[in-house]
Coordinates of N, CA and C and ligand atoms in Angstrom, one line a residue:
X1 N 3.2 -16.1 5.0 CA 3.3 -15.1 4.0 C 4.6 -14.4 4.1
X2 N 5.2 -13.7 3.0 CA 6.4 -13.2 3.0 C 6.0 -11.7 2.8
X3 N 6.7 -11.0 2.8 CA 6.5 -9.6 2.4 C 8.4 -9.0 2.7
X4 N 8.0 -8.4 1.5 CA 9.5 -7.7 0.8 C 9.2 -6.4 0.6
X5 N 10.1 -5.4 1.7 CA 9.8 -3.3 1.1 C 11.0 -2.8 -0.1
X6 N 10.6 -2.4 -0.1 CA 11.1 -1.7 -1.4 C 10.8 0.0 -1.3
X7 N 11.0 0.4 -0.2 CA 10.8 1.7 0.2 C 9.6 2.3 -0.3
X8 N 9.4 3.8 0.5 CA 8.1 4.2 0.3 C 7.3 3.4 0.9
X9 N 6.3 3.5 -0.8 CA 4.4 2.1 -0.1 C 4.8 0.9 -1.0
X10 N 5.6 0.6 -1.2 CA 6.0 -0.1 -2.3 C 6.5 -1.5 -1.9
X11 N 5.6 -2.5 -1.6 CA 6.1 -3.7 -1.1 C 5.7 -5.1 -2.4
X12 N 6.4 -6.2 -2.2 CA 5.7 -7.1 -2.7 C 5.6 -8.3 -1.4
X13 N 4.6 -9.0 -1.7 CA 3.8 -9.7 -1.0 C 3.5 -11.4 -1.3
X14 N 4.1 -12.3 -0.9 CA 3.8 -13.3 -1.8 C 3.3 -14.2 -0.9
X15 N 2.4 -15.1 -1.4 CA 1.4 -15.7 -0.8 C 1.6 -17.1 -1.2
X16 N 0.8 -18.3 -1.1 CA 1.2 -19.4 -1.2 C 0.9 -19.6 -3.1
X17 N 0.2 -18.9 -3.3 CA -0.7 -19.2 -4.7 C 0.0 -18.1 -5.6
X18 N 0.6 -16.7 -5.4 CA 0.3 -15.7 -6.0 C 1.5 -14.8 -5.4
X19 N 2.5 -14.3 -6.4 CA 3.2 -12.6 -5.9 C 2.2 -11.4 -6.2
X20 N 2.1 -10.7 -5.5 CA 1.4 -9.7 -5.4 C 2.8 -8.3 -4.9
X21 N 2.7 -7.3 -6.2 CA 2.7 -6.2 -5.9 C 2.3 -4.9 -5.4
X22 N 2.6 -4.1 -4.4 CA 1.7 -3.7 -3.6 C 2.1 -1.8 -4.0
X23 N 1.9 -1.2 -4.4 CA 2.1 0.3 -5.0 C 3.4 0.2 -5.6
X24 N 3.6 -0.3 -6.9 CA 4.7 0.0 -7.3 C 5.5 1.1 -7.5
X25 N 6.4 1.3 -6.9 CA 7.1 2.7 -7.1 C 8.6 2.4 -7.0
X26 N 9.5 1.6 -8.4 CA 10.5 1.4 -8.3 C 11.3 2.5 -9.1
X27 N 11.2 2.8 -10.4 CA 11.4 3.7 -11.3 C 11.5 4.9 -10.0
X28 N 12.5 5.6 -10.3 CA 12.6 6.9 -9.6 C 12.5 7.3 -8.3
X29 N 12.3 6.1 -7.4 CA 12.0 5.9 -6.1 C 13.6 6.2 -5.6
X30 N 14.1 6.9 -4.3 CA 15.2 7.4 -4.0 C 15.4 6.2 -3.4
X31 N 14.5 5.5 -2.8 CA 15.3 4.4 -1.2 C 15.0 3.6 -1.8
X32 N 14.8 3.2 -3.3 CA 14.8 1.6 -3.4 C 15.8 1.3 -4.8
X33 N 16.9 0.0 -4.3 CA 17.7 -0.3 -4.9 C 17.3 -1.2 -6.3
X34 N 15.9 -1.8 -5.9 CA 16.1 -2.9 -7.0 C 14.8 -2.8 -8.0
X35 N 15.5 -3.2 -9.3 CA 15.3 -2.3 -10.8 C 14.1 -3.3 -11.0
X36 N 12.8 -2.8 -11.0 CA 11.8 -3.2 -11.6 C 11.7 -4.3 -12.7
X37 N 12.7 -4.5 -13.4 CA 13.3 -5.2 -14.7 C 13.3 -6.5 -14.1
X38 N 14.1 -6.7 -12.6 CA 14.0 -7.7 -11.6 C 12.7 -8.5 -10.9
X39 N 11.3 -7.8 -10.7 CA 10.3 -7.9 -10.4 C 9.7 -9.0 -11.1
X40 N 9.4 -10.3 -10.4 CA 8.2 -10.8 -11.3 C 7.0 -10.6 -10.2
X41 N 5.8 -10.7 -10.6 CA 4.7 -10.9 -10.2 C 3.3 -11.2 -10.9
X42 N 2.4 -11.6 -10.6 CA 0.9 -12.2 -10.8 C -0.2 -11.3 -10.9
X43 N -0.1 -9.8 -9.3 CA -1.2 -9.2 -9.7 C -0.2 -7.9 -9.2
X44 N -0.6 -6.9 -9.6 CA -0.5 -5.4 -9.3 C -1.5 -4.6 -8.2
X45 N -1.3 -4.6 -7.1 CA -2.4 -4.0 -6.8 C -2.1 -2.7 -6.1
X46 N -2.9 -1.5 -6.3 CA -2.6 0.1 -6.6 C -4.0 0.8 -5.5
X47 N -3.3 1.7 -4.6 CA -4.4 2.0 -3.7 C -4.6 3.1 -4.3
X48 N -4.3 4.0 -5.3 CA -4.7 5.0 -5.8 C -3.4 5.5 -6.9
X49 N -3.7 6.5 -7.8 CA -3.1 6.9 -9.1 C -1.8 7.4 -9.4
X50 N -1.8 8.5 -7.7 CA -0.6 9.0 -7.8 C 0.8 8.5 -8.2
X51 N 1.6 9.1 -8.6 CA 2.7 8.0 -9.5 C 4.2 7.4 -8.6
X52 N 3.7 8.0 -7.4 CA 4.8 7.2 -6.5 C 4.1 6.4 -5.2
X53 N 2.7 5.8 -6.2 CA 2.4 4.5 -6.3 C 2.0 3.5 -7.4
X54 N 1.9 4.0 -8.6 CA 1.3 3.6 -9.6 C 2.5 3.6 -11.0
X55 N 3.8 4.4 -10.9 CA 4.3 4.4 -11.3 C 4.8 3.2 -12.1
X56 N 5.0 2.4 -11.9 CA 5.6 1.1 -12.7 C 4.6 -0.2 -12.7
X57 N 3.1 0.0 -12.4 CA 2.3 -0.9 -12.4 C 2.0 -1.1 -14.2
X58 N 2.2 -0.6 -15.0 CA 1.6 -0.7 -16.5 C 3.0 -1.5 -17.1
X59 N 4.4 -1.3 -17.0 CA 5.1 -2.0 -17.1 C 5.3 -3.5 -16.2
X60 N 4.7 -3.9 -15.6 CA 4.8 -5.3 -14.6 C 4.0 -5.6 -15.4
X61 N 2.5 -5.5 -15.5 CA 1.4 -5.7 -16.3 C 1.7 -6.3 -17.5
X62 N 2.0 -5.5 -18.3 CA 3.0 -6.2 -19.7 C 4.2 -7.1 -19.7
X63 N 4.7 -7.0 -18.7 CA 5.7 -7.6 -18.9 C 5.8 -9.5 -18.1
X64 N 5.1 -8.9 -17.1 CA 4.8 -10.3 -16.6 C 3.2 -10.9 -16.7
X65 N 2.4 -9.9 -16.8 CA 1.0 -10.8 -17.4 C 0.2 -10.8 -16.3
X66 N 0.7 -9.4 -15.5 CA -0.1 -9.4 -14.2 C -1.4 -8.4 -14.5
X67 N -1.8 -9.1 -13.6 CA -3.8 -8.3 -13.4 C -3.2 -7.2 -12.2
X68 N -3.4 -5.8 -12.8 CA -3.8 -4.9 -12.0 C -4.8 -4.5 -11.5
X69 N -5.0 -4.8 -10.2 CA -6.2 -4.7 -9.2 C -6.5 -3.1 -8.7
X70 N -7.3 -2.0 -9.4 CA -7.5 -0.9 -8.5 C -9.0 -0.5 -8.6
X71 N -9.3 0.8 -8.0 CA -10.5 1.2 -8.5 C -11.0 1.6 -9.8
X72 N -11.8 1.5 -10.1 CA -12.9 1.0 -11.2 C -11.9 2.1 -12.3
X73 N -11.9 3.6 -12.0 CA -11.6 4.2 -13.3 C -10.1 4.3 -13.9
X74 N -9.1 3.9 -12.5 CA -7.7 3.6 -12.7 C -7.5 2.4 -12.8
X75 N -8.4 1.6 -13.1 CA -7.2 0.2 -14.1 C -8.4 0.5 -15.1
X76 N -9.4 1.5 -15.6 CA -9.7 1.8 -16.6 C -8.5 2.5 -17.8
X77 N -8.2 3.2 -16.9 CA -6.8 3.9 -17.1 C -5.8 3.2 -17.7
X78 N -5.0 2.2 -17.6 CA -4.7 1.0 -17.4 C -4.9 0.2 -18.7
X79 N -6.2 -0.1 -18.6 CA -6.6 -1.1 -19.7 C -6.7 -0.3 -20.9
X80 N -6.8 1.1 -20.8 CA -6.8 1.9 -22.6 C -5.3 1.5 -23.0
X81 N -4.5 1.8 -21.9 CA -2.9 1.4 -22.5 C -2.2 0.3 -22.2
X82 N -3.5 -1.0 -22.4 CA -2.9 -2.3 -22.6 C -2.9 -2.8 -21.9
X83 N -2.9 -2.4 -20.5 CA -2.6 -3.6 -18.9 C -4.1 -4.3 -19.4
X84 N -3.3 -5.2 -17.8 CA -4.6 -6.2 -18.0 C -5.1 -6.2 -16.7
X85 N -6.3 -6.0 -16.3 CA -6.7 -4.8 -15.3 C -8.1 -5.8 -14.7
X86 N -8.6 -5.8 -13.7 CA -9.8 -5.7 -12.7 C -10.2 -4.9 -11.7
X87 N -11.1 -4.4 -12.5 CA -11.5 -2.9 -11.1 C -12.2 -3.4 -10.4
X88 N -12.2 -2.1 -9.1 CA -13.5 -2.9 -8.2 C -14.0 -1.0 -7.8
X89 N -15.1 -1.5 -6.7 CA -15.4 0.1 -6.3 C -14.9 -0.5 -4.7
X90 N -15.0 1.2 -3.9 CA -14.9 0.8 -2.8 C -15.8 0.2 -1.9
X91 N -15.3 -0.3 -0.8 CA -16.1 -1.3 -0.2 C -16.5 -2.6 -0.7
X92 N -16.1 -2.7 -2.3 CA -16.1 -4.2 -3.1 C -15.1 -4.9 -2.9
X93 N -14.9 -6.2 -2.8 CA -14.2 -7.0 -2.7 C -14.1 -8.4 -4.0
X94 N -13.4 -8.5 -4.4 CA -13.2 -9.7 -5.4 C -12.6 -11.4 -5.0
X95 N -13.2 -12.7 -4.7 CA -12.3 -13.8 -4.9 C -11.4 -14.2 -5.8
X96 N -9.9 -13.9 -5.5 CA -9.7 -14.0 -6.7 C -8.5 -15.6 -6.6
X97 N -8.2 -16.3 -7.5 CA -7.5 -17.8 -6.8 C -6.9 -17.6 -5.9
X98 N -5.8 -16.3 -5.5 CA -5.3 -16.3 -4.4 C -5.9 -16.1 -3.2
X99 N -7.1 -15.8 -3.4 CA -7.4 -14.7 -2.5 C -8.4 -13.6 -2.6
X100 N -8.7 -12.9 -1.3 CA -9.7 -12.1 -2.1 C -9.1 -10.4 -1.4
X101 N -9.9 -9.8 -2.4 CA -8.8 -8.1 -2.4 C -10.2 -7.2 -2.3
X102 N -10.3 -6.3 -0.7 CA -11.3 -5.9 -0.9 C -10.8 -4.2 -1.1
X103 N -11.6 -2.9 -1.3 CA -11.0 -1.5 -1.7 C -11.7 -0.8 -0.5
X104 N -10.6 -0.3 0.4 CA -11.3 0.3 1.5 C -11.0 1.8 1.6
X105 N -11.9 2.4 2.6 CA -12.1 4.1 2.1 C -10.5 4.4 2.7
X106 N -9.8 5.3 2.1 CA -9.0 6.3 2.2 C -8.9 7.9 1.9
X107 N -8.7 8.7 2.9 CA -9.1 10.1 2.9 C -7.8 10.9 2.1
X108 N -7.8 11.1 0.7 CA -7.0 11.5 -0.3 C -7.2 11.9 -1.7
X109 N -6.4 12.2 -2.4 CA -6.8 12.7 -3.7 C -6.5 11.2 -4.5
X110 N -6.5 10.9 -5.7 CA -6.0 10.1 -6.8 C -6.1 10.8 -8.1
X111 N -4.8 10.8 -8.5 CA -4.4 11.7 -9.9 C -3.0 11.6 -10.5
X112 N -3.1 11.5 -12.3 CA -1.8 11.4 -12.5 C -1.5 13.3 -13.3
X113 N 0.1 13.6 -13.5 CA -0.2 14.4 -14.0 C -0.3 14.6 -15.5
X114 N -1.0 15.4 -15.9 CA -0.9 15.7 -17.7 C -0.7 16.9 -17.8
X115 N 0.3 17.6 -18.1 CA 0.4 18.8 -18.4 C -0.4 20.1 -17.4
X116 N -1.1 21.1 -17.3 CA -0.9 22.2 -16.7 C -2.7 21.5 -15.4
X117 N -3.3 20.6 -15.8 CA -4.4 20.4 -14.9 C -4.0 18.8 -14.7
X118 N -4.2 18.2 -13.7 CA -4.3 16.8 -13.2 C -5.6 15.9 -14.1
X119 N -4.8 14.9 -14.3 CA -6.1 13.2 -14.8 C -7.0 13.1 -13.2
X120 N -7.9 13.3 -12.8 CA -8.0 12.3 -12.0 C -9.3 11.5 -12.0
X121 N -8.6 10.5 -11.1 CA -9.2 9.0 -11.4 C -9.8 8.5 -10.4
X122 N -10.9 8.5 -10.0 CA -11.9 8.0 -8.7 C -11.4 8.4 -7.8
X123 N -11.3 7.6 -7.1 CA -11.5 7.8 -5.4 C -9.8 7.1 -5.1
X124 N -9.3 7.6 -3.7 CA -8.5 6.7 -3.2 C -8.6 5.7 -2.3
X125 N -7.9 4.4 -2.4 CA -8.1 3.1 -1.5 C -7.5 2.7 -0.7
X126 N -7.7 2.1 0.0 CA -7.2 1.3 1.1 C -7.1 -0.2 0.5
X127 N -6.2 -1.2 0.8 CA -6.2 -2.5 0.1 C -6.5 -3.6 1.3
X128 N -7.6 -4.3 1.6 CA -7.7 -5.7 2.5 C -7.2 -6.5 1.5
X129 N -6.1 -6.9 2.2 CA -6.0 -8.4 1.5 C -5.9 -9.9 2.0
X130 N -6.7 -10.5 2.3 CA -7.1 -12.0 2.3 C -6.5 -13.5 2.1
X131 N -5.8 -13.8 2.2 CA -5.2 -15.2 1.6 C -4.0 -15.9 2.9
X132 N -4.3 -17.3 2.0 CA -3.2 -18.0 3.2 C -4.0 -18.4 5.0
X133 N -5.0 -17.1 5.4 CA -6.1 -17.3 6.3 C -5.1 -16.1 7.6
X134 N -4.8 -15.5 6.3 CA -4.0 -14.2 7.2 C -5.0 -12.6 6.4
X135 N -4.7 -11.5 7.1 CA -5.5 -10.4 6.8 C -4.4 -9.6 6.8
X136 N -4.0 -9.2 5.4 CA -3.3 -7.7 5.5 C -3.9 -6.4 5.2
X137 N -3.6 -5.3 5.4 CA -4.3 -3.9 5.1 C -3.0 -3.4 5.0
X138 N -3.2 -2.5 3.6 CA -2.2 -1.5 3.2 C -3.3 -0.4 3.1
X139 N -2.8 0.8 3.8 CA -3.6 1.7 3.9 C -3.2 3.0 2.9
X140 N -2.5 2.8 2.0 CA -3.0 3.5 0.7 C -2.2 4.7 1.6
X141 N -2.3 6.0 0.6 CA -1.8 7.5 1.3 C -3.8 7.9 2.2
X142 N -3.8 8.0 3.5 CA -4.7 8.5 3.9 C -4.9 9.4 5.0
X143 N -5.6 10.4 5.3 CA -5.2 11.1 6.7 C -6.1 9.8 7.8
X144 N -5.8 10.2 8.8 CA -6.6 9.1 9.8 C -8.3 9.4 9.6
X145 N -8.8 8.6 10.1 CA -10.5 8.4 10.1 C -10.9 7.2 10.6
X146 N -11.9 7.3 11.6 CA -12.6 6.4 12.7 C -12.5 5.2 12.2
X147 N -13.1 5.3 11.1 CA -13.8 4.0 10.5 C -12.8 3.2 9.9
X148 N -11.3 3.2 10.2 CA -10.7 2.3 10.5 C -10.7 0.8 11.8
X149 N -11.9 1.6 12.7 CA -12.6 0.6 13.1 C -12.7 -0.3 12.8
X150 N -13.6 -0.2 11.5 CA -14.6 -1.1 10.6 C -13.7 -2.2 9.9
X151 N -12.4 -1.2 9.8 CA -11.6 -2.1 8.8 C -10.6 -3.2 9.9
X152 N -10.6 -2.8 10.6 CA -10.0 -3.3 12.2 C -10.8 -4.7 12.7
X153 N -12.1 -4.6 11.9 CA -12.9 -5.7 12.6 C -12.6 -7.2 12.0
X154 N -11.8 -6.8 10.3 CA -11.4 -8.2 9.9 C -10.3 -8.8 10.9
X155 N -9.8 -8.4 11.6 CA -8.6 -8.9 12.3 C -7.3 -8.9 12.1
X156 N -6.9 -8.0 12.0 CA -5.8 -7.9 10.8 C -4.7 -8.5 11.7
X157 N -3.6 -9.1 10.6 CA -2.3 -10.1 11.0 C -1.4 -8.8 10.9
X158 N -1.6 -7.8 9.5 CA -0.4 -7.0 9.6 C -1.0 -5.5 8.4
X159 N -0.8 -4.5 9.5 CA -1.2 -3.2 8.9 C 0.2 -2.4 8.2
X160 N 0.0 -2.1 6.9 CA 1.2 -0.9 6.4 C 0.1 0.5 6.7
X161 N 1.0 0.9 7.5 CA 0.6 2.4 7.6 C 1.9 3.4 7.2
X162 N 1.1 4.7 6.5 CA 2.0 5.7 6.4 C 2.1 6.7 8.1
X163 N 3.2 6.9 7.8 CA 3.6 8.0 8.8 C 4.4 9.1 8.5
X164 N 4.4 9.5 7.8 CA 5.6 10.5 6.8 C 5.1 12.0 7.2
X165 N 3.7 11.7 7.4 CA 2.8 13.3 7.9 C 3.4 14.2 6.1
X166 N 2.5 15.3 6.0 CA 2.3 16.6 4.8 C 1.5 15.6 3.9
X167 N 1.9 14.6 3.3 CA 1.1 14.0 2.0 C 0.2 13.2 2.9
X168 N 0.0 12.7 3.9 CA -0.6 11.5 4.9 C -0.4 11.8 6.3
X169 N -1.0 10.8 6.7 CA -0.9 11.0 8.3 C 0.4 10.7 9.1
X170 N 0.7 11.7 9.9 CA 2.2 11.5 10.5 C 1.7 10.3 11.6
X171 N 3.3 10.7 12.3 CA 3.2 9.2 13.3 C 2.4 9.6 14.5
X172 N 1.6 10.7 14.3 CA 0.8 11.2 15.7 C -0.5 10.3 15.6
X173 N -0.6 10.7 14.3 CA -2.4 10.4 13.8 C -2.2 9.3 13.8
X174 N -0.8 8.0 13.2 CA -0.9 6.9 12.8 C -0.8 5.8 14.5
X175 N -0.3 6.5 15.1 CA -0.2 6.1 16.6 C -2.0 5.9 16.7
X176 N -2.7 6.8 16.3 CA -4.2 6.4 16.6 C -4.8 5.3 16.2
X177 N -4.3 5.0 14.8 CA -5.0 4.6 13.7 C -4.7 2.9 14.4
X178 N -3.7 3.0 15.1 CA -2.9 1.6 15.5 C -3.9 1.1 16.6
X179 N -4.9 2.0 17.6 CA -5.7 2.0 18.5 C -7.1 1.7 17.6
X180 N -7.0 1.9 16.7 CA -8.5 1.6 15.6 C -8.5 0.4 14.8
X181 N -7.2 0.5 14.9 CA -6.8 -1.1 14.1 C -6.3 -2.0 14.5
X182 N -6.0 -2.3 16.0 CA -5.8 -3.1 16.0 C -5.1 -4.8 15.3
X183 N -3.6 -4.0 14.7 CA -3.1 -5.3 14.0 C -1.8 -5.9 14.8
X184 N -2.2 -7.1 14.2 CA -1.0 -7.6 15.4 C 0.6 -7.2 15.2
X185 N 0.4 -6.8 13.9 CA 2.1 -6.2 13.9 C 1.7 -5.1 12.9
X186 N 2.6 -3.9 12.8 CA 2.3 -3.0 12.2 C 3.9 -2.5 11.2
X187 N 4.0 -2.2 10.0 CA 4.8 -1.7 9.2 C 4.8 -0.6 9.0
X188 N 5.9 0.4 9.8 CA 5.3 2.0 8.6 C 5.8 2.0 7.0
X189 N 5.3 2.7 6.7 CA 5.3 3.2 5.2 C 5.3 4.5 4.6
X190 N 5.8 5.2 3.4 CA 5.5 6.7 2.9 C 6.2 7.7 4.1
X191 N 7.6 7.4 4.2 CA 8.6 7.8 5.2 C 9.7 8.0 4.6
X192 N 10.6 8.9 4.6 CA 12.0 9.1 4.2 C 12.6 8.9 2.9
X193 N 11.1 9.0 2.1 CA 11.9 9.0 0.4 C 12.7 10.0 0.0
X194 N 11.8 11.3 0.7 CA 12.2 12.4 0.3 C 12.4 13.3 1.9
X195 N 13.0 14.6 1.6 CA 13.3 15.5 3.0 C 11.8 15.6 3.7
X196 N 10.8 15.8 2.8 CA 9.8 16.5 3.1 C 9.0 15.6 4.4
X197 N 9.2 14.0 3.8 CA 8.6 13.5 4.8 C 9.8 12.6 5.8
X198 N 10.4 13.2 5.7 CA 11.7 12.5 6.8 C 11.0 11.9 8.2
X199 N 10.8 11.3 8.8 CA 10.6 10.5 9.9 C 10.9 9.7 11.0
X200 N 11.7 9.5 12.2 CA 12.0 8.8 12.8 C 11.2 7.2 13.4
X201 N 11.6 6.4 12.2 CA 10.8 5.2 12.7 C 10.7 4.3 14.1
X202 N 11.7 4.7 14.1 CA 12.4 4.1 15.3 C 12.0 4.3 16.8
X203 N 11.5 5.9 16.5 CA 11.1 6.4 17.4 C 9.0 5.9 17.5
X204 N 8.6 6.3 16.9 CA 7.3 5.5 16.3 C 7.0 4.2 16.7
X205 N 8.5 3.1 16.8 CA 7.7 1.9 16.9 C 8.0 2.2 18.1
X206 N 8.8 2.8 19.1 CA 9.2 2.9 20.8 C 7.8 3.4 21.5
X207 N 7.1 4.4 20.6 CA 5.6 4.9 21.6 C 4.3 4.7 20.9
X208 N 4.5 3.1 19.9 CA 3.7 2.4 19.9 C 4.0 1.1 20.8
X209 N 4.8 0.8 21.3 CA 5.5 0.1 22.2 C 4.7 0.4 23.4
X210 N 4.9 1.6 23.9 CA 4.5 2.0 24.5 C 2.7 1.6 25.4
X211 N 2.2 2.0 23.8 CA 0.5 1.8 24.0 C -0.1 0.6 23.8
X212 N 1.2 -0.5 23.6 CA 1.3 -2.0 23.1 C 0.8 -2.8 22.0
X213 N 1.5 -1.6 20.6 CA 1.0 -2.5 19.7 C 2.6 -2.6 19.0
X214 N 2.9 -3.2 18.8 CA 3.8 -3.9 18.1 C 4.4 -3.2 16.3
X215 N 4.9 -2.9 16.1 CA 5.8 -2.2 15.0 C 7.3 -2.7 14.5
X216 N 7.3 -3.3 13.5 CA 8.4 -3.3 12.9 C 8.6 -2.4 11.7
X217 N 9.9 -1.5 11.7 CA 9.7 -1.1 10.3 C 11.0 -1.9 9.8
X218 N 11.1 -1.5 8.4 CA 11.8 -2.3 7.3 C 12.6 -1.6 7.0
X219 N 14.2 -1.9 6.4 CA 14.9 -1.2 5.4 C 14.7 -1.4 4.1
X220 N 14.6 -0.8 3.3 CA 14.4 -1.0 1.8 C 15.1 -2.2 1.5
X221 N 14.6 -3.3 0.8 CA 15.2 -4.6 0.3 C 14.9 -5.7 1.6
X222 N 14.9 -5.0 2.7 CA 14.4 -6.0 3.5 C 13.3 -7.1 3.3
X223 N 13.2 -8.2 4.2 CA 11.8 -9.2 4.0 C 11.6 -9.5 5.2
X224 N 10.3 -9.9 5.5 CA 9.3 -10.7 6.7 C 8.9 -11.6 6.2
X225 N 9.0 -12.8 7.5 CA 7.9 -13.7 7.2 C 7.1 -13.7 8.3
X226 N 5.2 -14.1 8.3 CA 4.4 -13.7 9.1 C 3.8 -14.7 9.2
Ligands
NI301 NI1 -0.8 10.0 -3.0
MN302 MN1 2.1 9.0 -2.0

């Protein structure tokens, strides 16, 4: 499997069957160079509403004919304005040809804005994703919680975690989350778009090193193969 950042949570993912977009956030994104216009992809898949992850999922949708994969009421969201959309709830999982995409718990809000009160739209997710006979987890914006255990038990090949800390969990908590999750390589994510969550990655993957899990982070535009 290949996997491409595009700063932020914002990766694409391509598998033997299928490109998969993983929180689109190209539009307006500070650390990512390349113009959405550029993007092809198959499915969209969105761990929750906020718009610096969901931001350019309705344009991919239309433009390339991709199925937006989120919870149930945000690709309802979605489908009123034309995407072409498959919800799930959490803890559901879908086979889908590439693969199967399951919606795991994440401790956060999901909402877009409208004017002086927030949309909001279910719950927020965590993304399993399945294919090729590899296990990835994109962990959505979440603070830490145990039961990443649970999610830890599929065996994961490669976890995106945030570490940015104020919107999500910093690299304290995500240092834990790496002890509950056990994945064999880990990516940070939701770091240095903005001042707010400025981060030393570098430093992060040295004292997970440390506790011996493995960390690569990515420059924007960069790619892995896994
Ligand atoms: Ni968020
Ligand atoms: Mn976010």
């Amino acid at each position: 499997m290949r996997l491409t950042y595009f700063g932020h949570s914002c990766f694409l993912l391509e598998t033997t069957k299928a490109r998969l977009v993983l929180d689109p956030f190209f539009t307006g994104n500070p650390a990512c160079k390349t113009n959405v216009a550029d993007i092809a992809c198959d499915y969209v898949l969105l761990s929750h509403a906020h718009e610096d992850h969901s931001g350019d999922a309705l344009a991919l949708s239309k433009r390339c004919g991709a199925t937006i994969i989120a919870v149930y009421e945000l690709a309802e969201y979605f489908a009123a304005q034309g995407g072409k959309t498959h919800g799930l709830g959490l803890g559901g999982g879908f086979n889908f040809p590439f693969g199967r995409v399951k919606l795991t718990l994440a401790h956060h809000t999901s909402s877009v804005e409208a004017g002086l009160k927030p949309i909001y739209l279910g719950a927020p997710a965590g993304l399993l994703i399945s294919a090729d006979g590899k296990h990835v987890y994109h962990a959505g914006d979440t603070a830490l919680f145990m039961d990443m255990q649970l999610i830890g038990r599929a065996g994961l090949d490669l976890a995106l975690l945030p570490i940015g800390d104020n919107f999500t969990m910093g690299p304290d908590d995500a240092l834990e989350a790496l002890g509950y999750l056990k994945p064999k390589l880990a990516v940070p994510m939701h770091y240095n778009t903005w001042p707010i969550i400025a981060q030393d990655a570098a430093d992060f993957a040295r004292r997970a090193d440390l506790k011996g899990h493995a960390v690569k982070s990515l420059r924007p535009g960069e790619t892995l193969d896994f």
